[in-house]
Short mmCIF file of C-alpha atoms in Angstrom, two decimals:
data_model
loop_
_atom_site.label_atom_id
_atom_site.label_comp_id
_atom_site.label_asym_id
_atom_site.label_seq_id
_atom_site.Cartn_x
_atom_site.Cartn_y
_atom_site.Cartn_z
CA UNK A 1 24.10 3.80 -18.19
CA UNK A 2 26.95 5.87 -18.22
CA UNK A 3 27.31 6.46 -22.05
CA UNK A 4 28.39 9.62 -23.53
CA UNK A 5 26.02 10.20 -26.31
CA UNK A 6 25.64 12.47 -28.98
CA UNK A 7 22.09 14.42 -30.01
CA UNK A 8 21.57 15.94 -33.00
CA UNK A 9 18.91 18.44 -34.18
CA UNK A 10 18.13 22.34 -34.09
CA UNK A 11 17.37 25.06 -31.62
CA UNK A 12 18.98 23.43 -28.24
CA UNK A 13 20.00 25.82 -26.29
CA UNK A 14 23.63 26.55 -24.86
CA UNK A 15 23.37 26.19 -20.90
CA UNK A 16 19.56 26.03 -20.91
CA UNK A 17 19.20 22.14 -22.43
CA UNK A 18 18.20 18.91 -20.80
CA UNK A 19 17.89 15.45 -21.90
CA UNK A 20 15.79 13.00 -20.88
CA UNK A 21 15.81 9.32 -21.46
CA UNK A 22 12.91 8.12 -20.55
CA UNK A 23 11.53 9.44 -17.64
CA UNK A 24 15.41 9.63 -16.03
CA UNK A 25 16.90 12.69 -16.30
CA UNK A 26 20.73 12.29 -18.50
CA UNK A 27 23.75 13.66 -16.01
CA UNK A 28 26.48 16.05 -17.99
CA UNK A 29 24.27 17.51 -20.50
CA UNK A 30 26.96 19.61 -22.76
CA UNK A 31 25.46 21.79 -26.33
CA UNK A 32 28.61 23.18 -28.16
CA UNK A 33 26.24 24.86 -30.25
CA UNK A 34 22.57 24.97 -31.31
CA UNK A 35 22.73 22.13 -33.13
CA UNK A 36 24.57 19.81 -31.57
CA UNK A 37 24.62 18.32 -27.83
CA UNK A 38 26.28 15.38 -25.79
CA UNK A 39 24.73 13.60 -22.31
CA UNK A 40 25.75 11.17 -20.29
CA UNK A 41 22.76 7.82 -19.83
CA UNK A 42 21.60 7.10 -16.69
CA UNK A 43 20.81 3.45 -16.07
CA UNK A 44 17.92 1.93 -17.76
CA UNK A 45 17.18 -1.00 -20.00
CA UNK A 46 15.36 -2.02 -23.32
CA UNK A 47 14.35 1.05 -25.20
CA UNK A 48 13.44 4.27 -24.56
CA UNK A 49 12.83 7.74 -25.98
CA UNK A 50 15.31 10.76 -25.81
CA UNK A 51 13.54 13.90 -25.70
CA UNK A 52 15.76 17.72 -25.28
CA UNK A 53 13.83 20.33 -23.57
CA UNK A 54 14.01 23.96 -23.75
CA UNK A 55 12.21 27.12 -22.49
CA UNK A 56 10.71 27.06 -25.72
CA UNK A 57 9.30 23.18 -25.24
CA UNK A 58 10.37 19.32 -26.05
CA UNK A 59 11.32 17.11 -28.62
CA UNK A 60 8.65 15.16 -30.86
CA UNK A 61 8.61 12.19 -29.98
CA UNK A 62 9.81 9.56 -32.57
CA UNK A 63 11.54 6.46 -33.38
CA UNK A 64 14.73 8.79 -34.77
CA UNK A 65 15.22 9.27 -31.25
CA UNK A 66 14.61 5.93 -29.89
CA UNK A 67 17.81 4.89 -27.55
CA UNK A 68 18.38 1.19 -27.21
CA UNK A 69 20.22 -0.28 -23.93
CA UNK A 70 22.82 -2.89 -24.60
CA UNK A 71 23.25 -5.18 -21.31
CA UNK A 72 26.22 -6.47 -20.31
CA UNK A 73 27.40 -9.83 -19.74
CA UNK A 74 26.00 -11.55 -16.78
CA UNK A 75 28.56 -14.15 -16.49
CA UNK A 76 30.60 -14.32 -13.89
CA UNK A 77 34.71 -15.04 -14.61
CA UNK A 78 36.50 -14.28 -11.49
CA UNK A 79 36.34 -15.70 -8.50
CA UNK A 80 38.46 -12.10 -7.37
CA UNK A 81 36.86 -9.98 -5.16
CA UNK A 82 36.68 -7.09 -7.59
CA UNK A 83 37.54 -6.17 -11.21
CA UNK A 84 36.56 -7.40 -14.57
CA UNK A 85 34.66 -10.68 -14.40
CA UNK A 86 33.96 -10.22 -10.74
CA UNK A 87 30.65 -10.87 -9.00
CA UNK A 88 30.88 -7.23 -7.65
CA UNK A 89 31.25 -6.49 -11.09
CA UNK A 90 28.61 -7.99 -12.48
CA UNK A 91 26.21 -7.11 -10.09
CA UNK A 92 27.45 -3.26 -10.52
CA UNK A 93 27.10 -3.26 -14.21
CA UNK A 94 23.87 -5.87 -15.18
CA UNK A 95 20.95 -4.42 -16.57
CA UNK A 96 17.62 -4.47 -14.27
CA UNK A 97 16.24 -7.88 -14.71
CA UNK A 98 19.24 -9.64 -15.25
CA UNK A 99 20.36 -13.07 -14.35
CA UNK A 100 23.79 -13.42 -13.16
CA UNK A 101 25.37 -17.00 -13.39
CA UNK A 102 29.13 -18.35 -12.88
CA UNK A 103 31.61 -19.98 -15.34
CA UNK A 104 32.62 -23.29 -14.82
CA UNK A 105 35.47 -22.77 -13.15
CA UNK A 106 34.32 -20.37 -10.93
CA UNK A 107 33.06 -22.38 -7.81
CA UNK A 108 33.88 -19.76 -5.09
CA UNK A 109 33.72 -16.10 -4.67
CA UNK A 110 36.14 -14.12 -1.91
CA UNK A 111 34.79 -11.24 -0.26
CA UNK A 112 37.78 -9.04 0.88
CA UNK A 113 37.09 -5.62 0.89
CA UNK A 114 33.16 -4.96 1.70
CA UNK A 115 29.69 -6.46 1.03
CA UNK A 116 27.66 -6.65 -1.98
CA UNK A 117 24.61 -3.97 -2.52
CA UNK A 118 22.35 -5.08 -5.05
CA UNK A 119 20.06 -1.47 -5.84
CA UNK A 120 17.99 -3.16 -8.32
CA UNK A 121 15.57 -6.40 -9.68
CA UNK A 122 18.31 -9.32 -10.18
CA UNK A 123 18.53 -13.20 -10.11
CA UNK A 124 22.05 -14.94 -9.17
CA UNK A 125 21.67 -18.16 -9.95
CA UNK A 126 24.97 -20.48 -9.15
CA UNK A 127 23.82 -23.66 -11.37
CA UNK A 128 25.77 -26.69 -9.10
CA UNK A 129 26.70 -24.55 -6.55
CA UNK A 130 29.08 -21.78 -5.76
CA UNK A 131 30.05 -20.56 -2.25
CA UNK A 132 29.84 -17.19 -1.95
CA UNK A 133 32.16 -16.30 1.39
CA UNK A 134 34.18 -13.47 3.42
CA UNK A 135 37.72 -14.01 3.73
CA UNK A 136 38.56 -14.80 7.28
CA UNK A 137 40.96 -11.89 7.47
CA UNK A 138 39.12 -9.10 5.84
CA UNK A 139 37.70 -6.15 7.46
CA UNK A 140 34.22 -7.07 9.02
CA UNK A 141 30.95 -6.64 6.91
CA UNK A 142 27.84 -8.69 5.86
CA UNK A 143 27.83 -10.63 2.64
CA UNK A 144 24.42 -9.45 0.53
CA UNK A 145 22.44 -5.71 1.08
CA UNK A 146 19.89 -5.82 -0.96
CA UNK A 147 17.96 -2.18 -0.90
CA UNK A 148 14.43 -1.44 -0.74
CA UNK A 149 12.05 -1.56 -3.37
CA UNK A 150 14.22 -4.42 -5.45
CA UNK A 151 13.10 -7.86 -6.32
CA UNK A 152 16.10 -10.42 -5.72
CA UNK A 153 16.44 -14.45 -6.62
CA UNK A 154 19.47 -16.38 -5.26
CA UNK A 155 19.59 -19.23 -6.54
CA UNK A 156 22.31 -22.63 -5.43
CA UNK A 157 24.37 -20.25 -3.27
CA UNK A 158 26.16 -20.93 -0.02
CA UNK A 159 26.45 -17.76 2.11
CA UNK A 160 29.10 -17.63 5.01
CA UNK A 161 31.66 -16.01 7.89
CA UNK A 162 29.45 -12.62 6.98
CA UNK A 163 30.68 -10.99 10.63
CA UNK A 164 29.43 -7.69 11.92
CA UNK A 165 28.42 -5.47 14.60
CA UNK A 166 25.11 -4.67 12.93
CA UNK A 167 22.13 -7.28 11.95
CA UNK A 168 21.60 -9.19 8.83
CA UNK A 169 25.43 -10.62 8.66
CA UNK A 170 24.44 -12.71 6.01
CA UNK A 171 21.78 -10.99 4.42
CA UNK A 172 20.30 -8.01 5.15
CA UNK A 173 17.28 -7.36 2.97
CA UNK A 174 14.79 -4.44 2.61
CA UNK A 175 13.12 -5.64 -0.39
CA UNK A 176 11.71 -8.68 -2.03
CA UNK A 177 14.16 -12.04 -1.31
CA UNK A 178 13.74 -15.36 -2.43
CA UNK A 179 16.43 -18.00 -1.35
CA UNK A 180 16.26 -21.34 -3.44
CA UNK A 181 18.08 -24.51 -2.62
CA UNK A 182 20.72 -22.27 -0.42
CA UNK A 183 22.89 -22.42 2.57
CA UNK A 184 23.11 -19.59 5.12
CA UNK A 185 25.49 -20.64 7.60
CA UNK A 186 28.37 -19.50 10.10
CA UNK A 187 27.61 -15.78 9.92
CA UNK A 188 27.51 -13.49 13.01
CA UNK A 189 25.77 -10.57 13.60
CA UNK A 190 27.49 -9.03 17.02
CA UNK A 191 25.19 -6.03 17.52
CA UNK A 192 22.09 -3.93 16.64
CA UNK A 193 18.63 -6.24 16.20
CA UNK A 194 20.48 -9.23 15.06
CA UNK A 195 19.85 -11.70 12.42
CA UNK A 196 23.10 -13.85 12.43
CA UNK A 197 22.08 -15.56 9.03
CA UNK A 198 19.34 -13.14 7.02
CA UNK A 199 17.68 -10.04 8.71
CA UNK A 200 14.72 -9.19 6.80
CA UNK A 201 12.18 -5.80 6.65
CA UNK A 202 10.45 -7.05 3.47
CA UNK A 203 9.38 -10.65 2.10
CA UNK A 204 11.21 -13.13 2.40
CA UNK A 205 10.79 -16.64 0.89
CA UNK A 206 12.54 -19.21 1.37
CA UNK A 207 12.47 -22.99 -0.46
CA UNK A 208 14.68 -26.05 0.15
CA UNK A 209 17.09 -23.70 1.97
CA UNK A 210 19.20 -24.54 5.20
CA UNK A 211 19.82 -21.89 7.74
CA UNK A 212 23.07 -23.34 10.19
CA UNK A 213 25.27 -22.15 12.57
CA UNK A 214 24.70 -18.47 12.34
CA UNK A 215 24.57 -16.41 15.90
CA UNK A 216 23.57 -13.22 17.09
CA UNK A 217 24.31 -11.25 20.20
CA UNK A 218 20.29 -10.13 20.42
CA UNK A 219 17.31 -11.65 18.38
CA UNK A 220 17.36 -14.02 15.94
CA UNK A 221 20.19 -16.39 15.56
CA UNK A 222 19.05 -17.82 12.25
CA UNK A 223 16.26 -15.18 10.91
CA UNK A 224 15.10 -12.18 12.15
CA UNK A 225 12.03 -10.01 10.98
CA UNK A 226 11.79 -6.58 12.32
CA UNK A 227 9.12 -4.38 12.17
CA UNK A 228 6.92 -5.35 9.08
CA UNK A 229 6.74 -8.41 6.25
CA UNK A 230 5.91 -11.67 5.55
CA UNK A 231 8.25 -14.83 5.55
CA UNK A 232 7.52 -18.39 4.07
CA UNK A 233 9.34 -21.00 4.63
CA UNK A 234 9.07 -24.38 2.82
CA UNK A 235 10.98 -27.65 2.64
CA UNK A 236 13.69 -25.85 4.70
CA UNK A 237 16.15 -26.87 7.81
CA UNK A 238 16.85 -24.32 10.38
CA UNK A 239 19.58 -25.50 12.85
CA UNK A 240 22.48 -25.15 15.04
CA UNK A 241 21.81 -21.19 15.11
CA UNK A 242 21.90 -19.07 18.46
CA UNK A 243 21.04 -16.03 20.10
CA UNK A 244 19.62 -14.46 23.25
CA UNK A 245 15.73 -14.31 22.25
CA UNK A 246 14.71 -16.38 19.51
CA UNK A 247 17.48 -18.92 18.51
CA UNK A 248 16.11 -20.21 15.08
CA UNK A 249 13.88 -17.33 14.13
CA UNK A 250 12.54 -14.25 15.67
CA UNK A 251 9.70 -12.77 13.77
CA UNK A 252 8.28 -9.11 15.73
CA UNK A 253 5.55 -6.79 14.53
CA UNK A 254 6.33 -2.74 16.04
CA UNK A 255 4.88 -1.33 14.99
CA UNK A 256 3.90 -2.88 11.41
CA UNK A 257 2.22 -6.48 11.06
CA UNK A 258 4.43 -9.38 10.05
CA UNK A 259 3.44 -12.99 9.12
CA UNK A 260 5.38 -16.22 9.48
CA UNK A 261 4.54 -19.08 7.77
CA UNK A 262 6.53 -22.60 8.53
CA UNK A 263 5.86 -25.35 6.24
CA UNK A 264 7.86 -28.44 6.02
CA UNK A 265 10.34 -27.04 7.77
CA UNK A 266 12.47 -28.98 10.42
CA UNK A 267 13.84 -26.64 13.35
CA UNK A 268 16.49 -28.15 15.33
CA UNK A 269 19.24 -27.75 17.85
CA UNK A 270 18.86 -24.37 17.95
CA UNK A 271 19.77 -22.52 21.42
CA UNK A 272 18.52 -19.16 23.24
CA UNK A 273 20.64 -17.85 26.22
CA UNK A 274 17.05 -15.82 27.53
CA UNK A 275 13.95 -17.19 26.02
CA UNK A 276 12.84 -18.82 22.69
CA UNK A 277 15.53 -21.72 21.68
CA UNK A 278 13.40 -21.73 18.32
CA UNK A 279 10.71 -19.82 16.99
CA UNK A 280 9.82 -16.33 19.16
CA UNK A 281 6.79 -14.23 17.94
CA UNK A 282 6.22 -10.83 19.25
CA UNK A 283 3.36 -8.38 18.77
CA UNK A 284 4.53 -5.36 20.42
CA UNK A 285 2.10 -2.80 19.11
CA UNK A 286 -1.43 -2.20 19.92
CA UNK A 287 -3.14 -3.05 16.87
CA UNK A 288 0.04 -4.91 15.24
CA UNK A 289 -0.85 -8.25 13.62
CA UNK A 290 1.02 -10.87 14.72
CA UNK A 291 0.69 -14.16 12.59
CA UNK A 292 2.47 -17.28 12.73
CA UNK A 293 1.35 -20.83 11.10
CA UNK A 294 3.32 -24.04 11.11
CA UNK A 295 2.67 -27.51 9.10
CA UNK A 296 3.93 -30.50 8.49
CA UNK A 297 7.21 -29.30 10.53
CA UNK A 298 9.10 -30.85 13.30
CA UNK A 299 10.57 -28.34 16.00
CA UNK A 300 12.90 -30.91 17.89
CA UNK A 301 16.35 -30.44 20.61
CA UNK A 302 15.89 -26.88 20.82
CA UNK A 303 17.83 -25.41 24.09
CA UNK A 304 17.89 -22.67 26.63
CA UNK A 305 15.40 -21.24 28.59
CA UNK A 306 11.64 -20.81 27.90
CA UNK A 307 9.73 -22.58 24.87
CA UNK A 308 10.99 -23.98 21.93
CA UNK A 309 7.82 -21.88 20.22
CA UNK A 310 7.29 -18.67 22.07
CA UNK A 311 5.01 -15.78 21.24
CA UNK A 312 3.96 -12.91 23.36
CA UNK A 313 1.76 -9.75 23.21
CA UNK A 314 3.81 -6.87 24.65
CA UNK A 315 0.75 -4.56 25.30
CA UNK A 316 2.19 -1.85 27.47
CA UNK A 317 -0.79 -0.38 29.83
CA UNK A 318 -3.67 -0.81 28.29
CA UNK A 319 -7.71 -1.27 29.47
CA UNK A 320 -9.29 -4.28 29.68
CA UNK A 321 -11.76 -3.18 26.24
CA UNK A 322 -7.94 -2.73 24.82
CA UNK A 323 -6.72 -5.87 25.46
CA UNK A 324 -9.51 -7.91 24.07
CA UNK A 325 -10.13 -5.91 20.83
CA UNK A 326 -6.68 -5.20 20.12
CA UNK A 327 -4.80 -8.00 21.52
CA UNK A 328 -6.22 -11.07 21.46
CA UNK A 329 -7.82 -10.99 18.22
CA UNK A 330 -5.37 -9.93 16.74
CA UNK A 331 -2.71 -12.59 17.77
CA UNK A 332 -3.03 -15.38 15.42
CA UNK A 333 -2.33 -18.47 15.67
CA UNK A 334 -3.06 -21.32 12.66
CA UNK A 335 -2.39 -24.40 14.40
CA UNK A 336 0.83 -27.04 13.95
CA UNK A 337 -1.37 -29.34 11.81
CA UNK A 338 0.34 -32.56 11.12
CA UNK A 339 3.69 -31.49 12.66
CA UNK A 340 5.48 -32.58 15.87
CA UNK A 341 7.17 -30.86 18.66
CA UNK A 342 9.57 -32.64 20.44
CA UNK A 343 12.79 -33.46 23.20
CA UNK A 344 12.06 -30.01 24.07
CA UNK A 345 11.39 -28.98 27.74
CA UNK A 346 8.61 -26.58 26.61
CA UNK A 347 6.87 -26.67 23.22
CA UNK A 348 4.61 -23.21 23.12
CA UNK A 349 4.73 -20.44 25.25
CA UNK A 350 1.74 -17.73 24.43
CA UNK A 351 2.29 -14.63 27.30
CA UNK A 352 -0.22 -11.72 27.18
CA UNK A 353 1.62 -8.72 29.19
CA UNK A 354 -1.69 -6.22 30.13
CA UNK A 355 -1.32 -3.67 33.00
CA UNK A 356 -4.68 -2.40 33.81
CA UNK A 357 -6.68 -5.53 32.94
CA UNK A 358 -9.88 -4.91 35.27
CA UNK A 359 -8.01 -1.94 36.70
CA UNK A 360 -5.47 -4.29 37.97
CA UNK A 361 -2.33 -5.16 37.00
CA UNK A 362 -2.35 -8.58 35.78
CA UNK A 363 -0.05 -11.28 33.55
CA UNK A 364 -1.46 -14.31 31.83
CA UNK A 365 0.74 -16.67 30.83
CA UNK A 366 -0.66 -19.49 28.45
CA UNK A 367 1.60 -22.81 28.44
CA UNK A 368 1.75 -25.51 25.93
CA UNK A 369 4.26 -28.69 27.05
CA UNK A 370 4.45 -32.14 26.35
CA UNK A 371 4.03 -34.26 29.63
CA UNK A 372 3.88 -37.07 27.72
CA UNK A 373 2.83 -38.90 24.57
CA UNK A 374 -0.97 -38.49 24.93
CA UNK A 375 -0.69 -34.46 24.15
CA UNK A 376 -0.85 -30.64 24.96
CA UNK A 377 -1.75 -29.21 28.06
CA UNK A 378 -2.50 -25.59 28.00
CA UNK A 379 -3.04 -23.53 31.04
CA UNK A 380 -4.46 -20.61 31.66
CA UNK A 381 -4.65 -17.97 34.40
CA UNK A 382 -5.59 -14.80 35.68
CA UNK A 383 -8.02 -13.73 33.33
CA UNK A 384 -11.36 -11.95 33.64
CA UNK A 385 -14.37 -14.24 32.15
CA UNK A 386 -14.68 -12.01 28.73
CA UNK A 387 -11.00 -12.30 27.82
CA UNK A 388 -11.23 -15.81 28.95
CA UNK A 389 -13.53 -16.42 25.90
CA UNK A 390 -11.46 -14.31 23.59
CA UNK A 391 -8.43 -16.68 24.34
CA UNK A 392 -10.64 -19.72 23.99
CA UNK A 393 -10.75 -18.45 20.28
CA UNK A 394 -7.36 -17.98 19.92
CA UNK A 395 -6.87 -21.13 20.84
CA UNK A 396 -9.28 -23.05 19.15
CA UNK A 397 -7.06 -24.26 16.04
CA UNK A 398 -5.06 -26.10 19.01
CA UNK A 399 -8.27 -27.96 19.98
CA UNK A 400 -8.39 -29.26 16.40
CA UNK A 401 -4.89 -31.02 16.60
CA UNK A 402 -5.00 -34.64 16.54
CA UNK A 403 -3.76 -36.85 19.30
CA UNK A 404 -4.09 -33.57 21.92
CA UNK A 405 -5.56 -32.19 24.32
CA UNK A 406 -6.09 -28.60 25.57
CA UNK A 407 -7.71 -27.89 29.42
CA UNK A 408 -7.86 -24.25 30.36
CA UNK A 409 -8.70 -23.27 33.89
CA UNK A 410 -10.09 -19.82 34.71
CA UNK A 411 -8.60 -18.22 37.83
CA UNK A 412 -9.90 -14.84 38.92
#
């Protein structure tokens, strides 16, 4: 985009012309006469048709009018923050689609002056590795914004010292993310939802990635998900990373649904000052689906208060026909087949908040710990007999764990 080009042909009108290319609308549309007319291209790619319109109609539509889209080069040259060659650069000038990659001797980019918006569908790739990093003395801001509604590979990237008082200080994405054979470490996030490493709204996937050392002053030290989306995570390490609910990952559904899935994963050393050292699901939102499924993972030396796995059901005040066909079923949980949980004080925490349960105010708090080698324990209280067997079900994947055992009392 951002071509001046000339259009030929008859009857355009002076002052009552406009181009189209495509279906976007061309910016600076200029006829000197009735036969002649210039307009600026927005952005596009590949080839499209140009078509004037008048009061009296359009164009015809034919290849004479065809405009083709030359991309620029993808390859990134400086290791500046800005200019020609640039990753900013790059990223502000490729085509839709593109894939960005580095010269050879480009092994680190330096963030100095803000972070880098990516508005449309684009893979960086950084072949052996490049480190991708804000300068310890620039103004504060995150490293990657990616907006909504744009699909975005990064590929062999390290992403660090993103610092801000806002969430996402690594990554904040809106869109479509996939992280392959990353590192996200050593970024803060000192205010609003948190997210120290990635803060995500969309779908996130991650694959052989590490998450390290990131922080956040409220949820999420490593990765947060807020309000809606889906995050896999597969073959990945998430450790070292801190914050005050949900030190490796806090995944919440308020009110959209969100899903976690955790496969081959190992969570470690991770620390909450409040609750959650590692993994902290919340369903805040009557008729919110909350899922979470872990396997083949090991959640190990997680620290700070509460469980090293903790998900709750915020319900507000709601009736007792609320809380089991709103609630209950719709908390899932898949099981931690073939995975361990381990040197942690508490493994899984489930806690059901329901005012008005039975008319009375009541809190059921479902433990999971490790007293020793043999297995689980999980125990159960205050609970009327009907959402009793509702919880049973919920449980009922844990049942099927080898090596475990779950007892749940009934107290009324």
């Amino acid at each position: 985009g951002g071509t001046v080009v000339t259009l030929s042909g008859t009857d355009f009108v002076i002052g009552g012309t406009s181009v189209n290319f495509g279906a976007t609308p061309a910016t600076a549309v200029s006829c000197t006469s009735t036969f002649q007319c210039t307009a600026t291209s927005p952005a596009g790619s590949g080839i499209v048709d140009v078509i004037a319109t008048t009061a009296a109609g359009s164009s015809a539509n034919t290849s004479a009018d065809d405009y083709t889209y030359t991309c620029p080069p993808t390859v990134v040259t400086s290791s500046s923050d800005s200019g020609a060659g640039s990753l900013r650069q790059i990223i502000a000038d490729a085509c839709a689609g593109s894939v960005i990659t580095f010269g050879g001797s480009v092994t680190t980019v330096t963030l100095t002056s803000g972070e880098l918006l990516i508005t449309k569908n684009l893979s960086i790739d950084g072949g052996l590795g490049v480190n991708v990093v804000r300068q310890a003395a620039a103004p504060e801001f995150r490293i990657f914004d990616i907006a909504a509604g744009n699909t975005v590979v990064l590929d062999s990237l390290t992403i660090s010292n993103g610092h801000l008082a806002d969430e996402g200080a690594g990554i904040l994405s809106m869109g479509t993310l996939t992280l392959l054979d990353s590192v996200i470490s050593g970024n803060t996030s000192k205010a609003g939802f948190g997210g120290g490493g990635i803060s995500s709204y969309g779908t996130l996937i991650l694959d052989n990635t590490t998450v390290s050392g990131n922080s956040s002053a409220a949820y999420g030290g490593g990765i947060v998900q807020y309000n809606g989306g889906s995050a896999q995570l597969t073959r990945c390490t998430v450790s070292g990373n801190s914050a005050q609910y949900g030190g490796a990952v806090l995944s919440q559904s308020l009110p959209l649904s969100t899903s976690l899935d955790v496969r081959n994963c190992t969570i470690s050393g991770n620390n909450a000052s409040i609750d959650g050292p590692g993994i902290y699901i919340l369903a805040g939102s009557a008729g919110a689906v909350s899922t979470f499924s872990m396997v083949n993972s090991t959640v190990a030396a997680n620290s700070g208060p509460g469980a090293a796995i903790f998900t709750r059901l915020d319900l507000g005040h709601r009736t007792a026909e609320e809380f089991r066909g709103h609630a209950l079923l719709r908390h899932r949980v898949r099981g931690f087949a073939s995975g361990t949980v381990v040197d942690n004080d508490v493994a899984v925490v489930f806690r059901l908040f329901a005012a008005d349960l039975r008319e009375e105010r009541r809190k059921a708090v479902v433990i999971v710990h490790r007293p020793a080698i043999e297995g689980m324990v999980v125990a159960l209280g205050a609970l009327d007999a009907h959402a009793h067997e509702h919880l049973r079900g919920v449980l009922s994947n844990l049942q099927r764990v080898r090596g475990h055992l779950v007892v749940i009392r009934r107290r009324l």
